[in-house]
Amino acid sequence: MLQVQDLAACRGEATLFSGISFSLSRGTALVVSGPNGSGKTTLLRVLAGLTDAMQGTIAWRGAALHGFDPALRAQALFIGHLPALKDELTAEENLASLTSLHGAQSGPAALADALSVWALSRQRALPARVLSQGQRRRLGLARLRLVTRALWLLDEPATALDDTGEAYLNQLIEVKCISIQRNPDRRRAGCRGANGRGEQSRTEHRPLTARRKPRVRCLDRARAKNQDAK
């Protein structure tokens, strides 16, 4: 579905990463890990077409993409590390606004359901400015139930979530991966680095820990950055 070849990006005159290549088939999850400043967010923004790459190619379902491509825009959902909420709007109004930005129209029942599963029913009519950081994160992620996209690009989605919220996020990702596989494989998958050995993902944030990780791959930006420096 998604093919990336020899991707590189910079910030000013500094190269954040280079030589990034991978391909993702249906039902595959890719975890990008690494220290602050290693280019994780930039990589996701490049994939979403929000930031230009310095070099390299990105193809979606066999077709090369160029910048903010309508073909990928219609199939991808990017959620950044900031919830993108409007403080003066209520939780329900924010959710309705976020889903409409992605071309989805959700009625009151669907909005209420999405808020309920994220334990935000009591906050439905409250302005976003009074919500805690964890509640704001939940609200930003609630659109995952309402917007149908083939590709999710999630930047630090578990930040500020409690254990219950993180468990539900893991469940959503697991179901997403399994539901779009041609031949579902529910066996636990390990992360494999460039050297081909199974290894633990490294990140400064709590990693996703779903019980089943259908075809999970790991891109370790810490190692890639060290290789770039050689």
XYZ file of C-alpha atoms in Angstrom:
230
model
C 0.000 0.000 0.000
C 2.701 2.500 1.030
C 6.239 2.458 -0.368
C 8.990 4.824 0.770
C 12.376 4.920 -0.948
C 15.531 6.803 0.094
C 13.594 9.509 1.944
C 15.451 12.467 3.440
C 14.324 15.641 5.191
C 16.013 18.652 6.724
C 15.308 21.468 9.148
C 17.056 24.583 7.971
C 20.506 23.435 6.895
C 20.526 20.413 9.219
C 19.617 16.993 7.826
C 17.177 15.260 10.167
C 17.274 11.901 8.419
C 18.255 10.334 5.117
C 18.104 6.964 3.401
C 14.754 5.991 4.936
C 13.175 3.148 2.951
C 10.323 0.824 3.867
C 7.083 -0.589 2.527
C 3.844 -1.247 4.379
C 1.312 -3.780 3.188
C -2.297 -4.101 4.271
C -2.720 -4.723 7.980
C 0.810 -3.678 8.949
C 1.666 -1.312 11.804
C 4.938 0.629 11.776
C 6.262 2.018 15.072
C 8.752 4.881 14.689
C 10.975 5.319 17.749
C 13.906 7.510 18.671
C 15.046 10.432 20.840
C 13.796 13.994 20.638
C 14.926 15.767 17.498
C 15.573 12.609 15.484
C 12.870 13.467 12.948
C 9.928 11.270 13.958
C 7.316 14.008 13.620
C 8.903 15.321 10.442
C 8.777 11.840 8.909
C 5.063 11.548 9.651
C 4.409 15.020 8.259
C 6.318 14.163 5.084
C 4.233 11.006 4.682
C 1.067 13.058 5.192
C 2.178 15.585 2.576
C 2.389 18.423 5.100
C 6.173 18.828 4.859
C 8.324 18.521 1.753
C 11.028 15.872 1.607
C 14.560 16.860 0.621
C 14.845 13.750 -1.529
C 13.278 10.344 -2.034
C 9.967 9.005 -3.292
C 6.661 8.026 -1.711
C 4.147 5.831 -3.509
C 0.605 4.983 -2.448
C -0.895 1.860 -3.993
C 1.667 1.960 -6.752
C 1.210 5.623 -7.703
C 3.945 8.155 -6.932
C 2.888 11.006 -4.656
C 3.901 14.624 -4.988
C 3.428 16.898 -1.968
C -0.082 17.186 -0.557
C -1.569 14.601 -2.901
C -5.396 14.339 -3.068
C -5.178 10.558 -3.577
C -3.462 10.035 -0.230
C -5.426 12.795 1.490
C -8.623 10.860 0.796
C -7.163 7.678 2.295
C -4.976 8.910 5.174
C -5.780 10.302 8.609
C -2.996 12.293 10.269
C -3.323 13.145 13.961
C -0.471 15.265 15.263
C 0.961 15.364 18.764
C -1.249 18.390 19.539
C -5.004 17.638 19.818
C -5.935 20.555 17.489
C -8.897 21.612 19.627
C -10.635 24.974 19.817
C -10.822 26.009 23.461
C -14.114 27.882 23.131
C -15.971 24.924 21.590
C -17.482 22.104 23.629
C -16.096 18.587 23.452
C -18.957 17.532 21.177
C -18.553 20.584 18.938
C -14.821 19.976 18.635
C -15.359 16.357 17.651
C -17.953 17.327 15.056
C -15.571 19.948 13.668
C -12.624 17.552 13.497
C -14.604 14.872 11.683
C -16.032 17.378 9.200
C -12.506 18.515 8.333
C -11.918 14.988 7.061
C -15.109 14.994 5.021
C -17.108 12.876 7.463
C -20.522 13.936 8.715
C -21.485 12.412 12.065
C -24.896 12.752 13.660
C -25.580 13.251 17.375
C -25.798 9.510 18.052
C -22.421 8.765 16.451
C -20.782 11.670 18.261
C -22.262 10.542 21.574
C -21.005 6.992 20.985
C -17.474 8.144 20.183
C -17.385 10.341 23.284
C -18.769 7.536 25.418
C -16.160 4.933 24.479
C -13.451 7.454 25.311
C -15.114 8.174 28.693
C -16.014 11.748 27.739
C -19.804 11.654 28.042
C -19.801 13.843 31.154
C -17.571 16.368 29.417
C -19.703 16.503 26.250
C -20.999 20.039 26.870
C -17.870 21.422 28.538
C -15.560 23.803 26.676
C -12.271 22.221 25.678
C -10.289 24.749 27.715
C -11.365 23.117 30.999
C -10.408 19.584 29.978
C -7.314 17.890 31.362
C -4.443 16.988 29.050
C -5.522 13.363 29.060
C -9.106 14.287 28.214
C -7.931 16.551 25.408
C -5.879 13.693 24.002
C -8.880 11.361 24.196
C -11.033 13.924 22.412
C -8.486 14.326 19.639
C -8.360 10.555 19.148
C -12.139 10.084 19.248
C -12.351 10.844 15.517
C -10.689 7.474 14.845
C -14.135 5.919 15.337
C -15.836 8.346 12.974
C -13.441 8.876 10.060
C -12.850 5.923 7.738
C -9.340 5.914 6.307
C -7.040 3.158 5.034
C -3.917 4.717 6.569
C -3.498 6.171 10.050
C -0.535 8.452 10.779
C -0.485 9.006 14.548
C 2.144 11.178 16.227
C 2.738 10.136 19.857
C -0.901 9.057 20.258
C -0.480 7.627 23.768
C 0.925 10.829 25.287
C -1.056 11.913 28.405
C -3.356 8.868 28.253
C -3.985 6.834 31.385
C -3.816 3.034 31.317
C -7.475 2.687 30.313
C -7.140 5.161 27.468
C -3.930 3.570 26.237
C -5.502 0.111 26.334
C -8.418 1.286 24.217
C -6.062 2.980 21.753
C -4.129 -0.281 21.428
C -7.379 -2.116 20.818
C -8.373 0.318 18.069
C -5.016 -0.068 16.330
C -5.168 -3.843 16.656
C -8.673 -4.029 15.204
C -7.684 -1.601 12.442
C -4.732 -3.750 11.415
C -6.629 -7.029 11.537
C -9.709 -5.718 9.744
C -7.823 -4.601 6.621
C -5.660 -7.685 6.233
C -6.362 -10.019 3.357
C -5.141 -12.963 5.440
C -5.314 -11.973 9.127
C -2.441 -13.244 11.250
C -3.096 -12.684 14.942
C 0.239 -13.996 16.162
C 2.325 -11.584 18.194
C 4.939 -9.963 15.987
C 8.319 -8.638 17.047
C 10.074 -5.503 15.860
C 12.932 -6.125 13.482
C 15.668 -3.624 12.902
C 17.995 -3.193 9.943
C 20.209 -6.012 11.208
C 17.281 -8.463 11.066
C 17.311 -9.349 14.755
C 14.218 -9.020 16.923
C 14.666 -6.172 19.372
C 12.730 -3.941 21.726
C 11.478 -0.622 20.372
C 13.147 2.351 22.062
C 11.196 5.521 22.722
C 11.009 8.275 25.266
C 7.248 7.833 25.470
C 5.278 4.807 26.614
C 5.196 2.339 23.700
C 2.004 0.805 22.364
C 1.521 -2.505 24.145
C -1.422 -4.277 22.542
C -1.579 -7.969 23.414
C -1.605 -8.829 19.732
C 0.448 -6.758 17.317
C -0.491 -7.883 13.816
C 2.582 -7.607 11.632
C 4.248 -4.839 13.615
C 7.439 -3.355 12.211
C 9.856 -1.020 13.957
C 11.781 1.906 12.503
C 14.376 2.977 15.073
C 15.306 6.588 14.382
C 18.019 6.461 17.058
C 20.003 3.929 15.037
C 19.206 5.598 11.714
C 20.453 8.932 13.006
C 23.708 7.345 14.176
C 24.163 5.759 10.763
C 23.542 9.124 9.079
C 26.303 10.669 11.176
C 28.921 8.151 10.026
